[in-house]
XYZ file of C-alpha atoms in Angstrom:
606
model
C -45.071 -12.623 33.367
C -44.390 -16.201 33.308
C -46.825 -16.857 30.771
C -44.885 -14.535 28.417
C -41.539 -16.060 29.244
C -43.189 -19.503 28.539
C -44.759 -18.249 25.316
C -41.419 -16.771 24.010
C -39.786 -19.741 25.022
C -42.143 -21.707 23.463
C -42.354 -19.675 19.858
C -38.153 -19.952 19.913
C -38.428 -23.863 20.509
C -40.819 -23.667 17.406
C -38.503 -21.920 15.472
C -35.746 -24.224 16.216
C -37.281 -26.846 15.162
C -38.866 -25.610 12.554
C -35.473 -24.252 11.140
C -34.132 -27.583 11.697
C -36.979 -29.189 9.111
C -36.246 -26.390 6.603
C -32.355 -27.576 6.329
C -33.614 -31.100 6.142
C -35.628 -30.337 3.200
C -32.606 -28.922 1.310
C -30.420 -32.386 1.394
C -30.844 -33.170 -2.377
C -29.060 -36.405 -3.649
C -29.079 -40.358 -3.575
C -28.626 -40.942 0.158
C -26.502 -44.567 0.083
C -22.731 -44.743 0.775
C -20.255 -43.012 -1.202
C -23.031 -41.299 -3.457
C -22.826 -37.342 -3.544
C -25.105 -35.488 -0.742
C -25.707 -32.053 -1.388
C -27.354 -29.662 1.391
C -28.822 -26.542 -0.145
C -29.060 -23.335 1.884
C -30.712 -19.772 1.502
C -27.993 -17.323 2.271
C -27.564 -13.953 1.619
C -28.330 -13.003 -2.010
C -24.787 -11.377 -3.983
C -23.370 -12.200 -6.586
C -19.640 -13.506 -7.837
C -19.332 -9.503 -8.541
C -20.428 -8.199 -5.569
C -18.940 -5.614 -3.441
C -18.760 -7.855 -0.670
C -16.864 -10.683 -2.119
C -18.925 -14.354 -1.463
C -16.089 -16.205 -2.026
C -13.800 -14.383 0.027
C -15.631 -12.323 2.849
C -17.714 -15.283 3.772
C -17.467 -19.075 4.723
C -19.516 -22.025 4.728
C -18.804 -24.908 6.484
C -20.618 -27.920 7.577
C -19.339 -30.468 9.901
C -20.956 -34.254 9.568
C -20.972 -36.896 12.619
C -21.742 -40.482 12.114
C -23.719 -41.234 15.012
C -22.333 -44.655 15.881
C -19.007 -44.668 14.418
C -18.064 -41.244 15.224
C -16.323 -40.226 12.172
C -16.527 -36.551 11.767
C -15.476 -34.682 8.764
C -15.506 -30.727 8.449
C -16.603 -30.111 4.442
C -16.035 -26.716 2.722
C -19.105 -25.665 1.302
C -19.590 -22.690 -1.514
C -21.811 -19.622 -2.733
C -23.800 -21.429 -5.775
C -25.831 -18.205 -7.228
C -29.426 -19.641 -7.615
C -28.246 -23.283 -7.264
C -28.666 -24.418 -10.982
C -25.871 -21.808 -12.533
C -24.365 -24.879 -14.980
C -27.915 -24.424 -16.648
C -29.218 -20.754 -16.264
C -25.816 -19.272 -16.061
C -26.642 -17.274 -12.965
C -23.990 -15.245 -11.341
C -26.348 -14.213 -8.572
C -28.791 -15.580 -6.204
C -28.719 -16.583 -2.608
C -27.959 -20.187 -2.734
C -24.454 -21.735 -1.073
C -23.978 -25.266 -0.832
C -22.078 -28.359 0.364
C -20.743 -31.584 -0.814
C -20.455 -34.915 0.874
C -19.185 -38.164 0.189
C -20.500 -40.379 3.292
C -18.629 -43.414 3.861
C -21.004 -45.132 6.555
C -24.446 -46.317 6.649
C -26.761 -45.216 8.980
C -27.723 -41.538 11.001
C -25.145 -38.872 10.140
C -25.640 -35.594 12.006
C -24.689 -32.079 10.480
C -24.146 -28.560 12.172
C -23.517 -25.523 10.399
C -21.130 -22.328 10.408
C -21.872 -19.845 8.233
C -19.436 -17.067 8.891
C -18.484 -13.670 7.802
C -15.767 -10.702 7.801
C -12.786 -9.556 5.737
C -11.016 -12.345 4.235
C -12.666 -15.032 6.822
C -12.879 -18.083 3.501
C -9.007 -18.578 4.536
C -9.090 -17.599 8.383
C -8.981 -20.053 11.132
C -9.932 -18.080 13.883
C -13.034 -19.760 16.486
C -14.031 -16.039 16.909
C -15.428 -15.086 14.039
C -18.618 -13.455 13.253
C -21.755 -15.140 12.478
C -23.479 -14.236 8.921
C -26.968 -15.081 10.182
C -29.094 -17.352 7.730
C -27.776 -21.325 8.150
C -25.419 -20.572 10.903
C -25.576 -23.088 13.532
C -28.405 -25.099 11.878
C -28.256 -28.352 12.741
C -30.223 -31.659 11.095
C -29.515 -35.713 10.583
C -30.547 -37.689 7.749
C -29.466 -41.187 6.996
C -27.268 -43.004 4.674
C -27.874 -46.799 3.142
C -25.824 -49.072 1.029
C -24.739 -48.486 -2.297
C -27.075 -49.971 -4.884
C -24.053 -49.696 -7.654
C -21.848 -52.313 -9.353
C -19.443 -52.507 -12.029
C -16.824 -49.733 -13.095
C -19.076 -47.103 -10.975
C -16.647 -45.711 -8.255
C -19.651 -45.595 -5.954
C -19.356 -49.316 -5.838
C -15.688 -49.311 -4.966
C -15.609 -46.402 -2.341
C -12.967 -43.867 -1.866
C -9.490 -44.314 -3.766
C -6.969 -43.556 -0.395
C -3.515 -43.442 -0.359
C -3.017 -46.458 2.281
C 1.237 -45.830 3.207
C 1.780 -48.110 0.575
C 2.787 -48.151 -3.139
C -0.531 -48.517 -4.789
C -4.043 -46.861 -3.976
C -6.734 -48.805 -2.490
C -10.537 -48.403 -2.723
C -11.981 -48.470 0.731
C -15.282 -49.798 0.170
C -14.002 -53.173 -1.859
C -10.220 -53.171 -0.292
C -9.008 -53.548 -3.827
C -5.913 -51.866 -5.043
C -6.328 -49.554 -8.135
C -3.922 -49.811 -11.611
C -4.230 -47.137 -13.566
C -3.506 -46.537 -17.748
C -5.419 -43.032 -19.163
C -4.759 -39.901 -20.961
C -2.288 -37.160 -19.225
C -3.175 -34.928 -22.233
C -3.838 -32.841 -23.595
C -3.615 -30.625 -20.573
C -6.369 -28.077 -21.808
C -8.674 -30.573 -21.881
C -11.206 -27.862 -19.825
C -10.645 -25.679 -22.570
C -14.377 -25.898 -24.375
C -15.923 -23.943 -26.296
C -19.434 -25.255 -24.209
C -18.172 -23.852 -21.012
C -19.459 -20.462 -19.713
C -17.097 -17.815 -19.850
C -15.535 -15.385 -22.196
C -12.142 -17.092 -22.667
C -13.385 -18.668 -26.049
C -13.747 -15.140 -27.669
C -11.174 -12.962 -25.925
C -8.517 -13.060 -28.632
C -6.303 -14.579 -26.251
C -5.044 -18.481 -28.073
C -8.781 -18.804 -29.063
C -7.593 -20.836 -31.850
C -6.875 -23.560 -28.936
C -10.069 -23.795 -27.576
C -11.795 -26.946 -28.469
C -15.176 -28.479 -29.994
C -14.044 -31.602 -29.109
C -16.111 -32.627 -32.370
C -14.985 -35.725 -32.974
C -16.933 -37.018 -30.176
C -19.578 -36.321 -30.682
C -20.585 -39.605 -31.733
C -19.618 -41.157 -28.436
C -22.361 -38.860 -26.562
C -25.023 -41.394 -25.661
C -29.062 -40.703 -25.060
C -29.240 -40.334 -21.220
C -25.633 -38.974 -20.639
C -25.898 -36.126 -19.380
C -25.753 -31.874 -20.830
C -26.346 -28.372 -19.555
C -28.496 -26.097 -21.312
C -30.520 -28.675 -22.828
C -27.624 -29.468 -25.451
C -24.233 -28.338 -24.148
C -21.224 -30.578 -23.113
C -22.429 -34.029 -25.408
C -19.262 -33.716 -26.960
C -16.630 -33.474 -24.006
C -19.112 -36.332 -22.446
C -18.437 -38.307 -25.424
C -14.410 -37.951 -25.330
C -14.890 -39.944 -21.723
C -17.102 -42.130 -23.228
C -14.492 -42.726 -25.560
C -11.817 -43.397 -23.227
C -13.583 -45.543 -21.015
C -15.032 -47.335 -24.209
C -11.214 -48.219 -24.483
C -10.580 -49.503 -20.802
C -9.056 -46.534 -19.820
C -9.582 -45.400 -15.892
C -7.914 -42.296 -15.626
C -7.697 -38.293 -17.243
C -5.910 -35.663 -16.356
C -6.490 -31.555 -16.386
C -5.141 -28.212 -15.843
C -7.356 -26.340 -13.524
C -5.560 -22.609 -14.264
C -3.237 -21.815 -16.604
C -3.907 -18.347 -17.183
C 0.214 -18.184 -17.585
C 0.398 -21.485 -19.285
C 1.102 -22.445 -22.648
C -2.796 -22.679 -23.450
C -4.500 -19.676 -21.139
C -8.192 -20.589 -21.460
C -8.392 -22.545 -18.309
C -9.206 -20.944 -14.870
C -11.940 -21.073 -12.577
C -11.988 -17.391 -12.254
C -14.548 -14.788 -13.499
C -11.812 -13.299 -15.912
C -7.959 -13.389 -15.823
C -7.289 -10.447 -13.693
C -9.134 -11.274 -10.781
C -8.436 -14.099 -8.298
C -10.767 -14.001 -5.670
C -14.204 -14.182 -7.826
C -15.063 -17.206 -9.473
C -17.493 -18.262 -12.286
C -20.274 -20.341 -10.743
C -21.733 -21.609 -13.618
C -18.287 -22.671 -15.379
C -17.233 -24.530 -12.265
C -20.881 -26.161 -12.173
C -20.157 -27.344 -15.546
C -16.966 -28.524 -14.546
C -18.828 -31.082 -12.150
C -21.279 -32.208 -14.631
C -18.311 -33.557 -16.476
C -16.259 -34.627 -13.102
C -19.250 -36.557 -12.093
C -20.096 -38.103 -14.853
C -16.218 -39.465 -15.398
C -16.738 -41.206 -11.629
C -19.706 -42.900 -13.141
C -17.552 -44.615 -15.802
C -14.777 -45.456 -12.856
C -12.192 -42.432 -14.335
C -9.753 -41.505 -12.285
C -9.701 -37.610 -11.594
C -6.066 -35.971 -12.266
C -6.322 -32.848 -10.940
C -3.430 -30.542 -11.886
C -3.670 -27.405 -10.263
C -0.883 -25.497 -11.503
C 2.147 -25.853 -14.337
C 5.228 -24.028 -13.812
C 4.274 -20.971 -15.716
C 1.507 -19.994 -13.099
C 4.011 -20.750 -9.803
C 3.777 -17.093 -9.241
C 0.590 -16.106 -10.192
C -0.653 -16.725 -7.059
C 1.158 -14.855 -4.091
C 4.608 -14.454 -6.079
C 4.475 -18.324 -5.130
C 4.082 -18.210 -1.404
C 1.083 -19.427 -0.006
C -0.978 -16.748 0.652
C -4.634 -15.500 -0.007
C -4.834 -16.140 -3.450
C -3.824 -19.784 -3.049
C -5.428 -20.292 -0.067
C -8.934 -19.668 -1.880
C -8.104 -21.135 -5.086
C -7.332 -24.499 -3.226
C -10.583 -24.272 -1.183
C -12.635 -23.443 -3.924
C -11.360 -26.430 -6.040
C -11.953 -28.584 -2.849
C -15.152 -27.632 -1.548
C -16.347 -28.125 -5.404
C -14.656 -31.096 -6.456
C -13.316 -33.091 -3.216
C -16.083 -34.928 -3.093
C -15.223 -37.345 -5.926
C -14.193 -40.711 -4.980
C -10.558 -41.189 -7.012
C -8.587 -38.580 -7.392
C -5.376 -37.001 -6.519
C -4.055 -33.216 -6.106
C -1.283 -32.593 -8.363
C -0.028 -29.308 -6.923
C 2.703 -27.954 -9.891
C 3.592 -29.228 -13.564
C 7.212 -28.970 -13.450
C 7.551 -27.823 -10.160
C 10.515 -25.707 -9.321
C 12.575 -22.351 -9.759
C 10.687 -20.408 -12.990
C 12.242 -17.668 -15.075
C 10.301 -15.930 -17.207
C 11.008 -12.125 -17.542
C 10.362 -9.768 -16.345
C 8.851 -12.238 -13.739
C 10.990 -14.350 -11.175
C 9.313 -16.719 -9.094
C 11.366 -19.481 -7.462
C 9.123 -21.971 -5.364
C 12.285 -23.682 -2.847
C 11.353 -27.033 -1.394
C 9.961 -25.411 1.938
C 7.069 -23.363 -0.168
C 6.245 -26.982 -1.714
C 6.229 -28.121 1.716
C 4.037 -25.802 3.069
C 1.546 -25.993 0.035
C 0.601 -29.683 0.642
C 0.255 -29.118 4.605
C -2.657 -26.585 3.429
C -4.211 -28.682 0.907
C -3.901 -31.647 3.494
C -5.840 -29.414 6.077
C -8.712 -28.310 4.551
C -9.108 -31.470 2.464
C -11.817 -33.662 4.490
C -10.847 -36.839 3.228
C -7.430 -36.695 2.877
C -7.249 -37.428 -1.085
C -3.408 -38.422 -2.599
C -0.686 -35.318 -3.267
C 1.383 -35.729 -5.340
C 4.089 -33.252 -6.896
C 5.198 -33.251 -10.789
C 9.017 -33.023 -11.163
C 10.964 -29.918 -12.963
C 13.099 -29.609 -9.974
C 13.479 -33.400 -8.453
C 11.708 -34.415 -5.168
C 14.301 -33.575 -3.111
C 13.487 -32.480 0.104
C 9.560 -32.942 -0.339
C 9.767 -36.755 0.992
C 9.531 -38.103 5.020
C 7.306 -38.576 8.054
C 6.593 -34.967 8.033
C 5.706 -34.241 4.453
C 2.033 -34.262 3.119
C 3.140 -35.219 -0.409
C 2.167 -39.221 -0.665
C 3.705 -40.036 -4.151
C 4.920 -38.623 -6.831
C 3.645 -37.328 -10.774
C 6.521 -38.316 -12.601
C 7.897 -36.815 -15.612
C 10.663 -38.761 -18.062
C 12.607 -37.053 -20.871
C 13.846 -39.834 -23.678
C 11.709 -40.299 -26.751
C 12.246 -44.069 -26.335
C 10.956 -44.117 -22.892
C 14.134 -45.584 -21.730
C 14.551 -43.845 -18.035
C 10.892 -44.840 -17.015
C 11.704 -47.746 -15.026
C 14.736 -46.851 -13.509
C 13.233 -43.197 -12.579
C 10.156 -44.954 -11.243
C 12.813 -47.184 -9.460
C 14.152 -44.237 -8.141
C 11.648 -42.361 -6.299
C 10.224 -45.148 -4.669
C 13.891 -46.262 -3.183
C 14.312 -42.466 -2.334
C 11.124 -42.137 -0.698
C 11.850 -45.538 1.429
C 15.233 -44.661 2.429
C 13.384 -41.006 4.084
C 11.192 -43.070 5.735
C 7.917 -43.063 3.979
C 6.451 -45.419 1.462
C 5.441 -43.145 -1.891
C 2.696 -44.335 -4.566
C 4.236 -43.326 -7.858
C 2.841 -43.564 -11.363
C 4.409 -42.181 -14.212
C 1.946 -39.300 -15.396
C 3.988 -38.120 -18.552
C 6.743 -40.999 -19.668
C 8.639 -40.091 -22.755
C 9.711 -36.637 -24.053
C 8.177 -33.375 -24.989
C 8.616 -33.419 -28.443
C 7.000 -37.144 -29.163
C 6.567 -39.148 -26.638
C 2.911 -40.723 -27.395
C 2.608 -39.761 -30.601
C -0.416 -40.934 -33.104
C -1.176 -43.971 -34.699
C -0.516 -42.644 -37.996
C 2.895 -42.098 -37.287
C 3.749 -45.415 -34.827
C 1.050 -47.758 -35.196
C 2.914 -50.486 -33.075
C 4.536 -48.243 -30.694
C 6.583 -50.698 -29.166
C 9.016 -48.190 -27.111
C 6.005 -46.914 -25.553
C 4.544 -50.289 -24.279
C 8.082 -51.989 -23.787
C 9.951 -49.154 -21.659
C 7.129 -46.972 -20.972
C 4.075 -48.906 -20.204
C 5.357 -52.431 -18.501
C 8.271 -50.656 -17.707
C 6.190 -48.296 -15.353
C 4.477 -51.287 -14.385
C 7.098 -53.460 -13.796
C 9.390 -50.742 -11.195
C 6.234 -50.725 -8.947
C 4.263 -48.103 -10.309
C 0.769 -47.733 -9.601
C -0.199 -46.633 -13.222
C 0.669 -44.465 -16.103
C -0.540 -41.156 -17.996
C 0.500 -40.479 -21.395
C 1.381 -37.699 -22.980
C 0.859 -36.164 -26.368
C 4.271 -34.337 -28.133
C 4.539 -31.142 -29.404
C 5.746 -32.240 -33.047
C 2.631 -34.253 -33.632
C -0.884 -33.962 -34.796
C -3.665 -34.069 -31.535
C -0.619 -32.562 -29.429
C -0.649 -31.723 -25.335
C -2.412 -28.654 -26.763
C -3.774 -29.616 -30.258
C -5.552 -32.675 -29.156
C -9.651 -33.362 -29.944
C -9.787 -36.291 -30.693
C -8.353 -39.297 -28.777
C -8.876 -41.856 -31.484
C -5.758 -40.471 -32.432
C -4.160 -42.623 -30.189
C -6.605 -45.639 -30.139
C -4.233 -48.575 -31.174
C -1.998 -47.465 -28.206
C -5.198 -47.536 -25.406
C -6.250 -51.335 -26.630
C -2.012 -51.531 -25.549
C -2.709 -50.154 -22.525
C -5.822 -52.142 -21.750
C -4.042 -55.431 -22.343
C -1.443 -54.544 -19.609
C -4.303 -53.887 -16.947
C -6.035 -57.168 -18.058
C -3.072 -59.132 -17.304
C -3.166 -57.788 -13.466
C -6.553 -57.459 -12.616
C -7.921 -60.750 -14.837
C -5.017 -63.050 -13.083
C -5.210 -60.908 -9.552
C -1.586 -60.775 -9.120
C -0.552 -59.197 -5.800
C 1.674 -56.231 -7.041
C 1.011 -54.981 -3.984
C 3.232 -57.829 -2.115
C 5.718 -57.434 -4.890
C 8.803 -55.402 -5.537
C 11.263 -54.903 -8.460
C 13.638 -58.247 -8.820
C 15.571 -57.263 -11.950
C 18.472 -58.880 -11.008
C 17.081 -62.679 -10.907
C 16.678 -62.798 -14.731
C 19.538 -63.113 -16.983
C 19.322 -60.702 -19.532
C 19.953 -57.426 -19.293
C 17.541 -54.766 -19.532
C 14.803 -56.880 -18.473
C 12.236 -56.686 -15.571
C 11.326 -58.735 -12.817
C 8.386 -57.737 -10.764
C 8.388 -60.833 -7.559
C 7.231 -61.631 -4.066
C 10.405 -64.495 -4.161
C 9.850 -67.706 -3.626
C 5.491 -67.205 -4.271
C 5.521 -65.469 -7.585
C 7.301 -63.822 -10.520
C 6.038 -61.703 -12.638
C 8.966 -61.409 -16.011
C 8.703 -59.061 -18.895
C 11.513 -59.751 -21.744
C 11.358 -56.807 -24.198
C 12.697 -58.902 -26.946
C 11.641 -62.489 -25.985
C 14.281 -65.267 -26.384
C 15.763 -67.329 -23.858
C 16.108 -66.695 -20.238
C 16.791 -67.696 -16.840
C 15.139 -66.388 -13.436
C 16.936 -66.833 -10.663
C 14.621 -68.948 -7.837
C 17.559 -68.885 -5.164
C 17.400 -71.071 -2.540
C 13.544 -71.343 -2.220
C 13.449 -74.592 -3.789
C 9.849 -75.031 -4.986
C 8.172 -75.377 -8.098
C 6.142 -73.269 -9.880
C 3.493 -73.050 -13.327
C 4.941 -70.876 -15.778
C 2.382 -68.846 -18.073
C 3.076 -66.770 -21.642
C 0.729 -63.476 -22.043
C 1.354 -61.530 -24.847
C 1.799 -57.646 -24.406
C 1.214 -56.867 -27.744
C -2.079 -59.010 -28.261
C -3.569 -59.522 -25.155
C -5.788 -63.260 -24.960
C -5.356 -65.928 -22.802
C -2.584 -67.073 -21.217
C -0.089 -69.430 -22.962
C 1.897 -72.317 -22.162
C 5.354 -73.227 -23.685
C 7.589 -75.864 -23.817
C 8.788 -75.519 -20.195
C 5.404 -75.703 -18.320
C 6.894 -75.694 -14.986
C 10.637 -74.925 -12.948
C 11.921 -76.206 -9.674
C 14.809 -76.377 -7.721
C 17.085 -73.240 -6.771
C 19.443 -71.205 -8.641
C 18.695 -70.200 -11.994
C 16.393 -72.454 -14.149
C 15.170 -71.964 -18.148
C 11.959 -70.367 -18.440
C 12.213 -71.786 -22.226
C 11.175 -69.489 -25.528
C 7.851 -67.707 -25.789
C 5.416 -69.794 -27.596
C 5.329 -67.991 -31.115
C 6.766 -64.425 -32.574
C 10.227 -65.891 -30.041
C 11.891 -62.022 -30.591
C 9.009 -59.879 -29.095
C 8.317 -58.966 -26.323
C 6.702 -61.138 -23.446
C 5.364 -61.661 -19.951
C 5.820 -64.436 -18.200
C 4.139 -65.451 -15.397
C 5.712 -67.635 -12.583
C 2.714 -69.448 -10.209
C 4.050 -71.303 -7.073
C 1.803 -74.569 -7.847
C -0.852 -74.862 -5.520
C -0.454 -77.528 -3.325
């Protein structure tokens, strides 16, 4: 008898460890810091049609320990068909997986719950019933440095919201600027992606090619299906090309203005979702982090607000957020935009008003089952109102202007920021769609020098305390918010947009220690951007003569000429330095004396 009892003991021990090897074999991925893990496992086979619903009747999660640090993060993880869908297609198999972003070197452990029962993806319950397979596996594997330098995220670490105005990358401890593309907002709309939205007679005509990329596609970058995707590749390509660091998408708007986006099977059904699209959705996610894009996730416009649960937060949401999470919260920068135009939504026979508690209560999900706590930020239709303070999970702010000149950036930007200070908790804003809806960025062709834009929009974003800008395409222009394929319509404006990044990053000023000064220069309408009595940083939209106001700090100081318009070195003028207190000349610019400048005001080094 005790021979048998050792035996079976013996055989389970064997098991155990051999079941442990088997996970081990199915990590898959570079493992160094900040690169994407992935741990394969063989699950139950289904499919995204299945009676039993995978996405919703099941749940995979994997909890990772850091041995010596201690960190632990609990990561969503997903039914993946046969685990190469963005290539075959596959809506069935028996592969689920998990994503993971590590953020230490050395041994991480993993365990394993793989769960299942009715509606268990959005139950929190510790009683629920194990689905066999993976459950409670456990295995280790270990993490070294990143090899990666340049614009690749991976050598910068994860983009956090730090309780302060601007983002900051924890690997390097650098703050991030931002200046990309808010539109158009159907920029998932391909005709490349699986699905049948490009051939349902529903706005097919808006589905895109992106075509005039295709030249940007480079050998190496990557595809699906051996060809597929070379020409939404080559739109980032094209972007980054131009300095650009961030894009922005609509993940559903099956009640938007476009309808070809979703990461659902088909329109009527909410709890399914296309494995293969989504996996496609990645290929291009991942290979944006590679170029150092910024990841503008905006999961719902106001059209949709009741889609999901009549706008509650109920199963529907629940599972769309966790899906879009354990797929894509991986990446290193991005944040959650949870509504375009957020707020009460008629639309008849349909009424769906979303009141500042429903807001409220959407972020404190996304928060939760979010591992690494990634930015959330809300895009005004109704104001922000009731969504700031200790207590809220919203950390800044998508903000929306309305004036085809641009001219309520700043002061809006201005506005939030004071707002959020005075409830107690410091906001990152960036200005995500300055301007109007009929123009705003319009095309070359029809502005080549679009000075509004870069005076009161761009540097005026800047200049409030902003941590970057998105721009938007109007409605009464070629390559519109839903027209748009081909960014070079724009390209004049990114080289713009570039220029105003150089100036911060090349010269390392310390926005981050700075705050909006306006009042210290003398004319009107123009921005000052100052830690007082270290440094100034001046715009003056239409150049002339000026004086900034040093107070009582009685010191002197270098003062510098960039030009907004051209970029270059810095310049000197007549005045090459100010002292004393009160307000002092900063001179004229050094040529073109009516345009706009920036002037920069250096405490001399001592």
């Amino acid at each position: 008898m005790k021979n048998t009892i050792f035996l079976i003991t013996k055989i389970c021990l064997i098991s155990f460890l051999v079941l442990n090897k088997l996970q081990a074999q199915n990590i898959k991925g570079t493992l160094k810091k900040w690169h994407k893990v992935t741990i394969e496992f063989e699950g139950p086979e289904t499919s995204e049609n299945a009676e039993d619903n995978p996405f919703l009747n099941y749940k995979l999660a994997v909890t990772f320990k850091h041995n010596t640090s201690g960190k632990i993060y609990t990561v969503p993880g997903f039914f993946a068909a046969d685990g190469n869908a963005a290539n075959t297609g596959a809506s069935s198999g028996n592969i689920w997986k998990v994503y993971f972003s590590p953020d230490e070197v050395g041994e991480w452990g993993y365990s394993v719950r793989f769960v299942k029962g009715k509606w268990v993806a959005i139950r929190t319950s510790n009683k629920l019933k194990s689905a066999g397979f993976m459950d409670k596996a456990e295995g280790h594997f270990t993490i070294t440095p990143s090899d990666k330098t340049g614009r690749d995220l991976r050598a910068k670490g994860r983009l956090q919201y730090v309780g302060e105005r601007y983002l900051k990358f924890a690997e390097t401890g650098e703050y991030f600027l931002k200046c990309g593309s808010d539109a158009p907002e159907n920029f998932l709309s391909y005709t490349d992606f699986d699905g049948t939205f490009k051939s349902d007679g529903i706005k097919d005509d808006l589905v895109k090619t992106w075509e005039a990329h295709e030249k940007d596609w480079k050998p190496g970058d990557p595809v699906w299906k051996d060809t597929k995707g070379k020409n939404i590749i080559g739109a980032i390509n094209y972007l980054a090309s131009k300095g650009m660091n961030a894009f922005s998408f609509i993940t559903m708007n099956i009640e938007g203005d476009d309808r070809n986006v979703f990461p659902f099977t088909d329109y009527h059904t909410l709890d399914r979702f296309d494995v293969s699209k989504l996996d496609q959705w990645e290929i291009v996610f991942k290979h944006g982090e590679r170029l150092g894009m910024f990841l503008h996730f905006k999961t719902l416009e106001a059209e949709n607000q009741g889609l999901l649960d009549n706008g509650g937060v109920g199963l529907y949401t629940k599972l769309y957020y966790r899906e879009l999470i354990a797929r894509f919260g991986h990446h290193l920068a991005l944040n959650w935009n949870l509504c375009e135009e957020t707020g009460d939504w008629q639309n008849p026979p349909r009424t769906f008003p979303v009141d500042v508690q429903g807001r409220l209560t959407l972020a404190s999900y996304v928060s939760s089952i979010d591992p690494y706590k990634h930015h959330i930020v809300i895009h005004n239709g109704n104001w922000f109102t009731g969504v700031y303070g200790t207590d809220s999970k919203f950390s800044g702010a998508s903000l929306q202007t309305n004036r085809e000149d641009f001219g309520n950036v700043h002061k809006n930007v201005l506005r939030v920021l004071n707002e959020a200070e005075s409830e107690g908790k410091t906001w990152a804003v960036a200005c995500d769609e300055p301007g109007d809806a009929q123009h705003s960025l319009v095309p070359d062709s029809d502005n080549p020098e679009h000075n509004n834009a870069r005076k009161n929009g761009l540097w005026g974003a800047m200049m409030a305390g902003a941590w970057g800008t998105e721009w938007y395409f109007g409605y009464k222009h070629a390559h519109s918010d839903l027209t748009c394929q081909d960014f070079r319509s724009r390209d004049l404006f990114w080289d713009q947009g570039k220029i105003c990044l150089d100036f911060f990053s090349n010269n390392k000023i310390p926005v981050w220690d700075m705050t909006s000064k306006d009042d210290l220069i003398s004319n009107k309408g123009d921005y000052v951007l100052a830690d007082p009595g270290k440094i100034y940083v001046v715009f003056l939209k239409n150049g002339g003569a000026s004086q900034l106001n040093l107070e009582n700090y009685n010191t002197t100081y270098e003062v510098f000429w960039y030009n907004p318009r051209k970029g270059g070195k810095l310049l000197k003028g007549r005045v090459k330095s100010i002292s004393g207190t009160g307000y002092q000349s900063l001179g004229l610019p050094p040529t073109e004396k009516s345009k706009d400048w920036v002037v920069w005001v250096k405490l001399v080094s001592k």
